mmCIF file of C-alpha atoms and ligand atoms in Angstrom:
data_model
loop_
_atom_site.group_PDB
_atom_site.id
_atom_site.type_symbol
_atom_site.label_atom_id
_atom_site.label_comp_id
_atom_site.label_asym_id
_atom_site.label_seq_id
_atom_site.Cartn_x
_atom_site.Cartn_y
_atom_site.Cartn_z
ATOM 1 C CA MET J 1 -11.586 -100.164 36.771
ATOM 2 C CA LYS J 2 -12.338 -100.115 40.954
ATOM 3 C CA ALA J 3 -16.570 -100.064 41.051
ATOM 4 C CA ALA J 4 -16.559 -102.078 37.934
ATOM 5 C CA ARG J 5 -13.818 -104.568 40.267
ATOM 6 C CA GLU J 6 -16.529 -104.240 43.491
ATOM 7 C CA ASN J 7 -18.695 -106.642 41.009
ATOM 8 C CA LEU J 8 -16.158 -109.845 40.812
ATOM 9 C CA LYS J 9 -15.961 -111.638 43.146
ATOM 10 C CA GLU J 10 -12.421 -113.000 43.612
ATOM 11 C CA ALA J 11 -11.578 -116.132 41.394
ATOM 12 C CA VAL J 12 -10.221 -119.864 44.058
ATOM 13 C CA LEU J 13 -7.835 -122.106 43.406
ATOM 14 C CA TRP J 14 -5.247 -119.276 41.509
ATOM 15 C CA GLU J 15 -2.349 -118.396 41.852
ATOM 16 C CA PRO J 16 0.229 -115.669 40.655
ATOM 17 C CA ALA J 17 3.241 -116.288 37.628
ATOM 18 C CA ALA J 18 5.032 -114.500 35.511
ATOM 19 C CA ASP J 19 4.983 -110.595 34.295
ATOM 20 C CA GLY J 20 1.075 -110.381 35.982
ATOM 21 C CA LYS J 21 0.364 -113.624 34.888
ATOM 22 C CA VAL J 22 -1.890 -115.843 37.060
ATOM 23 C CA HIS J 23 -2.278 -119.438 36.415
ATOM 24 C CA CYS J 24 -6.150 -121.390 37.114
ATOM 25 C CA GLY J 25 -6.618 -124.553 39.216
ATOM 26 C CA LEU J 26 -9.330 -124.854 39.082
ATOM 27 C CA CYS J 27 -9.590 -126.790 35.568
ATOM 28 C CA ASN J 28 -7.442 -129.324 33.539
ATOM 29 C CA TRP J 29 -6.735 -126.491 31.228
ATOM 30 C CA ARG J 30 -5.039 -124.439 33.981
ATOM 31 C CA CYS J 31 -5.224 -121.946 31.463
ATOM 32 C CA MET J 32 -2.058 -119.216 32.222
ATOM 33 C CA ILE J 33 -3.968 -116.641 32.194
ATOM 34 C CA ALA J 34 -2.282 -112.537 31.040
ATOM 35 C CA ASP J 35 -3.632 -109.125 32.671
ATOM 36 C CA GLY J 36 -6.891 -108.219 30.628
ATOM 37 C CA LYS J 37 -7.507 -111.578 29.394
ATOM 38 C CA SER J 38 -10.098 -114.390 30.281
ATOM 39 C CA GLY J 39 -9.453 -118.249 30.669
ATOM 40 C CA ARG J 40 -10.897 -120.979 28.214
ATOM 41 C CA CYS J 41 -13.892 -120.989 29.829
ATOM 42 C CA ALA J 42 -14.357 -116.840 29.719
ATOM 43 C CA VAL J 43 -15.641 -116.633 32.927
ATOM 44 C CA ARG J 44 -12.909 -115.992 35.008
ATOM 45 C CA LYS J 45 -10.908 -112.642 33.798
ATOM 46 C CA ASN J 46 -6.850 -111.817 35.178
ATOM 47 C CA HIS J 47 -7.084 -107.751 36.868
ATOM 48 C CA ASP J 48 -4.032 -105.985 37.318
ATOM 49 C CA GLY J 49 -2.709 -110.281 38.099
ATOM 50 C CA THR J 50 -5.759 -110.761 40.062
ATOM 51 C CA LEU J 51 -8.167 -114.001 38.931
ATOM 52 C CA TYR J 52 -11.926 -113.360 39.070
ATOM 53 C CA SER J 53 -15.251 -114.572 38.853
ATOM 54 C CA LEU J 54 -16.855 -113.228 36.212
ATOM 55 C CA ASN J 55 -20.371 -115.002 36.714
ATOM 56 C CA TYR J 56 -20.502 -115.232 40.918
ATOM 57 C CA HIS J 57 -23.419 -112.481 40.981
ATOM 58 C CA LYS J 58 -24.749 -113.510 37.829
ATOM 59 C CA VAL J 59 -27.082 -116.677 38.343
ATOM 60 C CA CYS J 60 -29.309 -117.968 35.776
ATOM 61 C CA SER J 61 -31.261 -120.553 37.419
ATOM 62 C CA ALA J 62 -32.376 -121.219 40.737
ATOM 63 C CA ASN J 63 -35.826 -123.738 41.127
ATOM 64 C CA PRO J 64 -37.022 -126.538 42.705
ATOM 65 C CA ASP J 65 -36.058 -130.648 40.911
ATOM 66 C CA PRO J 66 -36.512 -133.912 41.665
ATOM 67 C CA ILE J 67 -33.599 -135.677 42.692
ATOM 68 C CA GLU J 68 -33.982 -137.549 39.363
ATOM 69 C CA LYS J 69 -33.935 -135.065 37.056
ATOM 70 C CA LYS J 70 -29.484 -134.672 37.487
ATOM 71 C CA PRO J 71 -30.273 -137.492 37.065
ATOM 72 C CA LEU J 72 -29.644 -139.448 40.851
ATOM 73 C CA PHE J 73 -30.866 -142.271 41.401
ATOM 74 C CA HIS J 74 -29.303 -143.655 44.669
ATOM 75 C CA PHE J 75 -29.204 -140.108 46.446
ATOM 76 C CA GLN J 76 -32.739 -138.986 49.027
ATOM 77 C CA PRO J 77 -34.884 -140.920 46.091
ATOM 78 C CA GLY J 78 -37.457 -138.804 45.701
ATOM 79 C CA SER J 79 -36.161 -135.386 47.643
ATOM 80 C CA ARG J 80 -35.898 -132.305 45.866
ATOM 81 C CA SER J 81 -33.283 -130.731 44.789
ATOM 82 C CA PHE J 82 -32.450 -126.293 44.548
ATOM 83 C CA SER J 83 -30.922 -126.904 41.906
ATOM 84 C CA ILE J 84 -28.630 -123.830 40.290
ATOM 85 C CA ALA J 85 -26.390 -122.375 38.214
ATOM 86 C CA ALA J 86 -24.288 -119.708 36.248
ATOM 87 C CA MET J 87 -23.137 -118.770 32.842
ATOM 88 C CA GLY J 88 -20.279 -120.603 31.187
ATOM 89 C CA CYS J 89 -18.424 -123.787 30.776
ATOM 90 C CA ASN J 90 -15.104 -124.550 29.942
ATOM 91 C CA PHE J 91 -16.195 -127.636 27.091
ATOM 92 C CA ARG J 92 -17.480 -126.654 23.418
ATOM 93 C CA CYS J 93 -20.148 -129.904 23.028
ATOM 94 C CA GLU J 94 -21.538 -129.232 19.479
ATOM 95 C CA PHE J 95 -24.446 -131.704 20.666
ATOM 96 C CA CYS J 96 -24.673 -129.671 23.730
ATOM 97 C CA GLN J 97 -29.254 -130.480 26.416
ATOM 98 C CA ASN J 98 -28.064 -126.551 27.322
ATOM 99 C CA TRP J 99 -26.099 -124.243 25.071
ATOM 100 C CA GLN J 100 -28.604 -121.170 25.615
ATOM 101 C CA VAL J 101 -26.511 -120.887 29.232
ATOM 102 C CA SER J 102 -22.629 -122.938 28.638
ATOM 103 C CA GLN J 103 -22.000 -121.334 25.556
ATOM 104 C CA ALA J 104 -23.334 -117.710 25.714
ATOM 105 C CA ALA J 105 -20.547 -116.314 26.426
ATOM 106 C CA PHE J 106 -19.064 -117.881 23.940
ATOM 107 C CA GLU J 107 -21.668 -117.510 21.023
ATOM 108 C CA ASP J 108 -22.273 -113.864 21.694
ATOM 109 C CA GLY J 109 -19.821 -112.590 25.189
ATOM 110 C CA GLN J 110 -23.270 -112.227 26.929
ATOM 111 C CA ILE J 111 -22.934 -113.513 31.098
ATOM 112 C CA SER J 112 -26.527 -112.878 32.404
ATOM 113 C CA GLY J 113 -27.636 -112.956 35.797
ATOM 114 C CA GLN J 114 -29.482 -111.781 38.430
ATOM 115 C CA ALA J 115 -26.881 -111.040 41.814
ATOM 116 C CA ILE J 116 -28.253 -113.059 44.551
ATOM 117 C CA PRO J 117 -27.022 -114.072 47.825
ATOM 118 C CA PRO J 118 -26.058 -116.925 48.533
ATOM 119 C CA GLU J 119 -27.347 -116.828 52.108
ATOM 120 C CA GLN J 120 -30.685 -116.480 49.504
ATOM 121 C CA ILE J 121 -30.182 -119.439 47.474
ATOM 122 C CA VAL J 122 -29.954 -121.612 50.907
ATOM 123 C CA GLU J 123 -32.658 -119.854 51.971
ATOM 124 C CA SER J 124 -34.875 -120.682 49.039
ATOM 125 C CA ALA J 125 -33.872 -124.541 49.273
ATOM 126 C CA VAL J 126 -34.680 -124.687 52.420
ATOM 127 C CA ARG J 127 -38.350 -122.780 52.240
ATOM 128 C CA ASP J 128 -38.633 -124.927 49.243
ATOM 129 C CA GLY J 129 -38.117 -128.249 51.308
ATOM 130 C CA CYS J 130 -35.421 -129.072 49.194
ATOM 131 C CA ALA J 131 -33.228 -131.785 50.471
ATOM 132 C CA SER J 132 -30.096 -130.384 48.940
ATOM 133 C CA ILE J 133 -28.753 -128.148 45.903
ATOM 134 C CA ALA J 134 -27.767 -128.617 42.598
ATOM 135 C CA TYR J 135 -25.100 -127.138 40.807
ATOM 136 C CA THR J 136 -26.085 -128.204 37.295
ATOM 137 C CA TYR J 137 -27.746 -127.341 33.532
ATOM 138 C CA THR J 138 -23.773 -125.464 33.558
ATOM 139 C CA GLU J 139 -20.231 -126.862 34.276
ATOM 140 C CA PRO J 140 -20.288 -126.470 38.256
ATOM 141 C CA THR J 141 -16.193 -125.924 38.565
ATOM 142 C CA ILE J 142 -16.393 -122.271 36.032
ATOM 143 C CA PHE J 143 -18.783 -120.969 39.205
ATOM 144 C CA MET J 144 -16.741 -122.742 41.750
ATOM 145 C CA GLU J 145 -17.054 -120.082 44.285
ATOM 146 C CA LEU J 146 -20.071 -119.448 44.544
ATOM 147 C CA CYS J 147 -20.361 -123.730 45.027
ATOM 148 C CA ASN J 148 -18.462 -123.484 47.731
ATOM 149 C CA ASP J 149 -20.656 -120.078 49.393
ATOM 150 C CA CYS J 150 -23.723 -121.528 48.568
ATOM 151 C CA GLY J 151 -22.380 -125.083 49.436
ATOM 152 C CA ARG J 152 -20.816 -123.508 53.276
ATOM 153 C CA LEU J 153 -23.851 -122.785 54.385
ATOM 154 C CA GLY J 154 -25.958 -124.981 52.622
ATOM 155 C CA LYS J 155 -24.568 -128.017 54.863
ATOM 156 C CA GLU J 156 -24.829 -125.640 58.258
ATOM 157 C CA ARG J 157 -28.593 -126.212 57.395
ATOM 158 C CA GLY J 158 -28.503 -129.296 56.609
ATOM 159 C CA LEU J 159 -28.041 -129.252 52.855
ATOM 160 C CA SER J 160 -26.443 -131.881 50.928
ATOM 161 C CA ASN J 161 -24.627 -130.967 47.949
ATOM 162 C CA VAL J 162 -24.382 -132.426 44.491
ATOM 163 C CA PHE J 163 -22.139 -131.027 41.135
ATOM 164 C CA VAL J 164 -23.742 -132.371 37.860
ATOM 165 C CA SER J 165 -20.560 -131.816 35.887
ATOM 166 C CA ASN J 166 -18.680 -132.950 33.381
ATOM 167 C CA GLY J 167 -15.409 -134.678 35.234
ATOM 168 C CA PHE J 168 -13.108 -132.040 33.819
ATOM 169 C CA MET J 169 -12.038 -130.135 36.987
ATOM 170 C CA THR J 170 -8.368 -130.550 38.836
ATOM 171 C CA ILE J 171 -7.995 -133.470 41.338
ATOM 172 C CA GLU J 172 -7.183 -130.100 44.103
ATOM 173 C CA ALA J 173 -10.795 -127.917 43.212
ATOM 174 C CA LEU J 174 -12.636 -131.535 43.915
ATOM 175 C CA ASP J 175 -9.712 -131.422 47.317
ATOM 176 C CA PHE J 176 -11.165 -127.788 47.464
ATOM 177 C CA ALA J 177 -15.280 -129.054 47.398
ATOM 178 C CA ARG J 178 -15.132 -132.835 48.978
ATOM 179 C CA ASP J 179 -15.905 -130.695 52.729
ATOM 180 C CA TRP J 180 -19.521 -129.750 51.201
ATOM 181 C CA LEU J 181 -19.713 -132.371 48.372
ATOM 182 C CA ASN J 182 -22.318 -135.557 48.405
ATOM 183 C CA GLY J 183 -22.684 -136.593 45.151
ATOM 184 C CA ILE J 184 -21.558 -136.428 42.091
ATOM 185 C CA ASN J 185 -23.362 -137.210 38.502
ATOM 186 C CA VAL J 186 -19.699 -137.705 35.950
ATOM 187 C CA ASP J 187 -20.715 -137.117 31.947
ATOM 188 C CA LEU J 188 -18.750 -139.976 30.623
ATOM 189 C CA LYS J 189 -18.674 -138.735 27.011
ATOM 190 C CA ALA J 190 -17.520 -141.149 25.061
ATOM 191 C CA PHE J 191 -14.848 -143.313 25.381
ATOM 192 C CA GLY J 192 -12.121 -142.041 22.738
ATOM 193 C CA GLU J 193 -9.750 -139.082 22.918
ATOM 194 C CA ASP J 194 -11.239 -138.403 19.284
ATOM 195 C CA TYR J 195 -14.318 -137.540 20.122
ATOM 196 C CA TYR J 196 -13.988 -135.587 22.852
ATOM 197 C CA THR J 197 -10.958 -133.066 20.301
ATOM 198 C CA ARG J 198 -13.660 -133.337 18.134
ATOM 199 C CA LEU J 199 -17.104 -132.754 19.607
ATOM 200 C CA CYS J 200 -16.227 -131.313 22.462
ATOM 201 C CA LYS J 201 -12.901 -129.316 22.487
ATOM 202 C CA ALA J 202 -12.208 -131.436 24.983
ATOM 203 C CA ARG J 203 -10.254 -135.109 25.949
ATOM 204 C CA LEU J 204 -10.923 -137.827 27.332
ATOM 205 C CA GLN J 205 -8.443 -138.804 30.306
ATOM 206 C CA PRO J 206 -8.473 -136.221 33.196
ATOM 207 C CA VAL J 207 -12.546 -136.667 33.220
ATOM 208 C CA LEU J 208 -10.965 -140.441 33.663
ATOM 209 C CA ASP J 209 -8.681 -139.583 35.768
ATOM 210 C CA THR J 210 -11.485 -137.589 38.188
ATOM 211 C CA ILE J 211 -14.018 -140.114 38.117
ATOM 212 C CA SER J 212 -11.548 -142.928 39.031
ATOM 213 C CA TYR J 213 -10.294 -140.246 41.605
ATOM 214 C CA ILE J 214 -13.963 -139.807 43.398
ATOM 215 C CA ALA J 215 -14.408 -143.194 42.923
ATOM 216 C CA LYS J 216 -11.281 -144.966 44.799
ATOM 217 C CA GLU J 217 -10.388 -141.576 47.458
ATOM 218 C CA THR J 218 -13.719 -140.140 48.495
ATOM 219 C CA ASP J 219 -17.283 -140.768 49.596
ATOM 220 C CA ILE J 220 -18.352 -138.727 47.037
ATOM 221 C CA TRP J 221 -21.705 -140.278 45.882
ATOM 222 C CA LEU J 222 -21.053 -140.708 41.846
ATOM 223 C CA GLU J 223 -23.152 -141.653 39.301
ATOM 224 C CA ILE J 224 -22.164 -141.392 35.613
ATOM 225 C CA THR J 225 -23.883 -140.872 32.508
ATOM 226 C CA THR J 226 -23.955 -141.338 28.681
ATOM 227 C CA LEU J 227 -25.258 -139.743 26.223
ATOM 228 C CA LEU J 228 -25.526 -141.237 23.398
ATOM 229 C CA LEU J 229 -25.284 -139.728 19.649
ATOM 230 C CA PRO J 230 -25.997 -142.565 17.109
ATOM 231 C CA ASP J 231 -22.846 -143.360 14.830
ATOM 232 C CA GLU J 232 -20.008 -141.047 16.713
ATOM 233 C CA ASN J 233 -20.028 -142.902 20.362
ATOM 234 C CA ASP J 234 -22.527 -145.704 20.546
ATOM 235 C CA SER J 235 -20.898 -148.508 18.424
ATOM 236 C CA ASP J 236 -20.723 -152.145 20.962
ATOM 237 C CA ASP J 237 -16.758 -151.777 21.365
ATOM 238 C CA GLU J 238 -16.379 -148.473 22.196
ATOM 239 C CA LEU J 239 -19.672 -149.320 24.779
ATOM 240 C CA LYS J 240 -18.118 -151.996 26.396
ATOM 241 C CA LYS J 241 -14.203 -150.928 26.199
ATOM 242 C CA LEU J 242 -16.318 -147.718 28.669
ATOM 243 C CA VAL J 243 -18.422 -150.075 30.920
ATOM 244 C CA ASP J 244 -15.371 -152.277 31.655
ATOM 245 C CA PHE J 245 -13.433 -148.901 32.422
ATOM 246 C CA ILE J 246 -16.378 -148.241 35.188
ATOM 247 C CA VAL J 247 -16.489 -151.598 36.529
ATOM 248 C CA HIS J 248 -13.136 -151.282 37.444
ATOM 249 C CA ASN J 249 -12.559 -148.522 38.179
ATOM 250 C CA THR J 250 -16.095 -147.500 40.005
ATOM 251 C CA GLY J 251 -17.049 -151.100 40.893
ATOM 252 C CA VAL J 252 -20.243 -152.871 39.667
ATOM 253 C CA ASP J 253 -22.404 -150.219 42.069
ATOM 254 C CA VAL J 254 -21.985 -146.831 40.768
ATOM 255 C CA PRO J 255 -25.549 -146.701 38.368
ATOM 256 C CA TRP J 256 -25.487 -146.266 34.517
ATOM 257 C CA HIS J 257 -27.047 -143.778 32.898
ATOM 258 C CA ILE J 258 -27.990 -144.141 29.940
ATOM 259 C CA SER J 259 -29.426 -140.264 27.770
ATOM 260 C CA ARG J 260 -31.033 -140.540 24.284
ATOM 261 C CA PHE J 261 -30.316 -138.018 22.279
ATOM 262 C CA TYR J 262 -31.881 -135.419 21.044
ATOM 263 C CA PRO J 263 -31.142 -132.904 17.490
ATOM 264 C CA GLN J 264 -29.735 -129.540 19.465
ATOM 265 C CA TYR J 265 -27.771 -126.399 18.553
ATOM 266 C CA LYS J 266 -24.866 -127.355 16.140
ATOM 267 C CA CYS J 267 -25.754 -131.147 15.872
ATOM 268 C CA PRO J 268 -30.142 -130.055 13.814
ATOM 269 C CA ASP J 269 -30.388 -132.467 11.829
ATOM 270 C CA SER J 270 -28.603 -135.948 13.287
ATOM 271 C CA ALA J 271 -31.100 -138.285 14.413
ATOM 272 C CA PRO J 272 -32.522 -139.035 17.866
ATOM 273 C CA THR J 273 -30.412 -142.124 19.696
ATOM 274 C CA SER J 274 -33.057 -144.780 18.733
ATOM 275 C CA ILE J 275 -34.657 -146.865 21.242
ATOM 276 C CA ASP J 276 -33.185 -150.031 19.787
ATOM 277 C CA THR J 277 -29.275 -148.435 20.181
ATOM 278 C CA LEU J 278 -30.544 -147.284 24.715
ATOM 279 C CA GLU J 279 -31.730 -150.796 24.666
ATOM 280 C CA ARG J 280 -28.338 -152.609 23.071
ATOM 281 C CA ALA J 281 -26.446 -150.045 25.813
ATOM 282 C CA MET J 282 -27.991 -151.843 28.290
ATOM 283 C CA GLU J 283 -27.755 -155.192 27.873
ATOM 284 C CA ILE J 284 -24.230 -153.696 27.258
ATOM 285 C CA GLY J 285 -23.959 -152.839 30.833
ATOM 286 C CA LYS J 286 -25.341 -155.558 32.455
ATOM 287 C CA SER J 287 -23.189 -158.416 30.885
ATOM 288 C CA ALA J 288 -20.034 -156.126 32.503
ATOM 289 C CA GLY J 289 -21.962 -156.712 36.049
ATOM 290 C CA LEU J 290 -23.081 -154.157 36.543
ATOM 291 C CA ARG J 291 -26.295 -153.538 38.674
ATOM 292 C CA TYR J 292 -28.023 -150.629 38.119
ATOM 293 C CA VAL J 293 -28.635 -148.380 34.579
ATOM 294 C CA TYR J 294 -31.438 -146.513 33.265
ATOM 295 C CA LEU J 295 -32.448 -144.959 30.376
ATOM 296 C CA GLY J 296 -32.802 -141.625 30.434
ATOM 297 C CA ASN J 297 -34.544 -139.113 27.885
ATOM 298 C CA ALA J 298 -36.682 -142.062 27.104
ATOM 299 C CA PRO J 299 -40.569 -141.707 28.160
ATOM 300 C CA GLY J 300 -41.450 -144.975 28.194
ATOM 301 C CA ALA J 301 -38.639 -147.413 27.662
ATOM 302 C CA LYS J 302 -38.193 -149.755 30.059
ATOM 303 C CA SER J 303 -35.591 -149.984 33.377
ATOM 304 C CA GLU J 304 -36.309 -146.530 34.480
ATOM 305 C CA SER J 305 -36.346 -148.127 38.078
ATOM 306 C CA THR J 306 -34.474 -149.859 40.102
ATOM 307 C CA PHE J 307 -35.054 -153.649 40.459
ATOM 308 C CA CYS J 308 -32.552 -155.544 43.244
ATOM 309 C CA TYR J 309 -30.059 -157.567 41.176
ATOM 310 C CA GLU J 310 -30.290 -160.561 43.680
ATOM 311 C CA CYS J 311 -33.793 -161.285 43.431
ATOM 312 C CA GLY J 312 -34.977 -159.232 40.834
ATOM 313 C CA ARG J 313 -37.436 -157.238 43.189
ATOM 314 C CA THR J 314 -39.024 -153.456 42.161
ATOM 315 C CA LEU J 315 -37.235 -151.723 44.873
ATOM 316 C CA ILE J 316 -37.792 -147.877 43.665
ATOM 317 C CA GLU J 317 -40.285 -147.760 41.484
ATOM 318 C CA ARG J 318 -39.979 -144.313 38.995
ATOM 319 C CA VAL J 319 -42.307 -142.932 36.242
ATOM 320 C CA GLY J 320 -40.379 -140.121 35.457
ATOM 321 C CA TYR J 321 -38.714 -137.571 37.279
ATOM 322 C CA ARG J 322 -41.350 -139.292 39.626
ATOM 323 C CA ILE J 323 -41.534 -141.867 42.793
ATOM 324 C CA VAL J 324 -44.444 -144.253 42.861
ATOM 325 C CA ALA J 325 -42.703 -146.823 45.464
ATOM 326 C CA ASN J 326 -39.703 -146.881 47.565
ATOM 327 C CA ASN J 327 -38.896 -150.278 48.923
ATOM 328 C CA VAL J 328 -35.713 -150.133 49.693
ATOM 329 C CA GLU J 329 -35.293 -150.832 53.229
ATOM 330 C CA ASN J 330 -31.880 -149.748 55.921
ATOM 331 C CA ALA J 331 -30.234 -149.601 52.184
ATOM 332 C CA LYS J 332 -31.053 -153.443 51.673
ATOM 333 C CA CYS J 333 -33.624 -155.455 49.659
ATOM 334 C CA PRO J 334 -36.234 -156.412 51.945
ATOM 335 C CA ASP J 335 -37.110 -159.745 50.242
ATOM 336 C CA CYS J 336 -33.743 -161.070 50.328
ATOM 337 C CA GLY J 337 -31.089 -158.235 52.428
ATOM 338 C CA ALA J 338 -29.266 -157.943 48.832
ATOM 339 C CA ASP J 339 -27.334 -154.455 50.197
ATOM 340 C CA ILE J 340 -28.518 -151.728 47.819
ATOM 341 C CA ALA J 341 -26.101 -149.292 47.621
ATOM 342 C CA GLY J 342 -26.361 -145.301 47.498
ATOM 343 C CA PHE J 343 -26.839 -142.245 49.537
ATOM 344 C CA GLU J 344 -29.573 -142.087 52.285
ATOM 345 C CA LEU J 345 -32.116 -144.157 50.437
HETATM 346 S S1 SF4 Z 401 -12.004 -122.590 35.288
HETATM 347 FE FE1 SF4 Z 401 -10.874 -123.989 33.100
HETATM 348 S S2 SF4 Z 401 -10.701 -122.954 31.868
HETATM 349 FE FE2 SF4 Z 401 -11.536 -121.711 33.196
HETATM 350 S S3 SF4 Z 401 -9.381 -120.333 33.534
HETATM 351 FE FE3 SF4 Z 401 -9.623 -121.861 35.071
HETATM 352 S S4 SF4 Z 401 -8.400 -123.806 33.952
HETATM 353 FE FE4 SF4 Z 401 -9.064 -122.316 32.694
#
């Protein structure tokens, strides 16, 4: 057992409880885990009253990506972000676009990957000319130990750090990361508890609380993504409530990415989101006052680029993930001087 444990990493943000149990404080499931058992994410396990991460030494993806792919459109635009992941998730989304790595621990008990020391990850990011490290493809909360070690080392080397997250982490987890976390894209998957319960085996309210906290209490740059599932979360009424929440709790400068669904995982027979639906959602977002609304996963659709909300000038012109022109000057529109929000624009 000792030899096996040497391959594990003690978890962060847990505390001992009665009868050899441990209490995990990383995400809002707040699992109480008996000795020998794993938490709901299946990648954190109680061994003899200590909580360990099972995926710290199992990096399943490590490569540079455009930061636009996260998507983060107002964060060091045009830069590369070294993107890492480890298997597992605390949600069970039936439409997951990365289910091969996020759901494998549940599907067949598999947690596979390569042991890559944080020093090597950071070195690779610097060598590949990246401006940041992205913790992405799976939920970063469930590999927080690796994020923390890479995040601290990366910060020392001048790298930024970004999460692509379902937003289900606790406030304690956010506070734990905020010393080195510079940006985050949070999935706001829908605006109904029923959708979160039925399709994600999760809950909505903690996600709303996390988004509000990031916007009001931290200086972490925030963007929000919503994947539109036909006939599930795309009614006018639901989308209006969702964007009203964004406007009133984060402000109009937070970019909203509307993402196109393609049949995946347990939803193989659903139709892709229509372009009409994507454009209808975009109009709802703009009518509510959001300054930056983007369509994703829809090559050729309008609204990949950033326009000035005051004068309409094209500010950042994108074709897919490629920046064709960046006309922002000192975080302002070069024509009318309007402030353009973002991180190192
Ligand atoms: S990260 Fe979340 S799901 Fe995993 S053990 Fe901790 S509280 Fe449970």
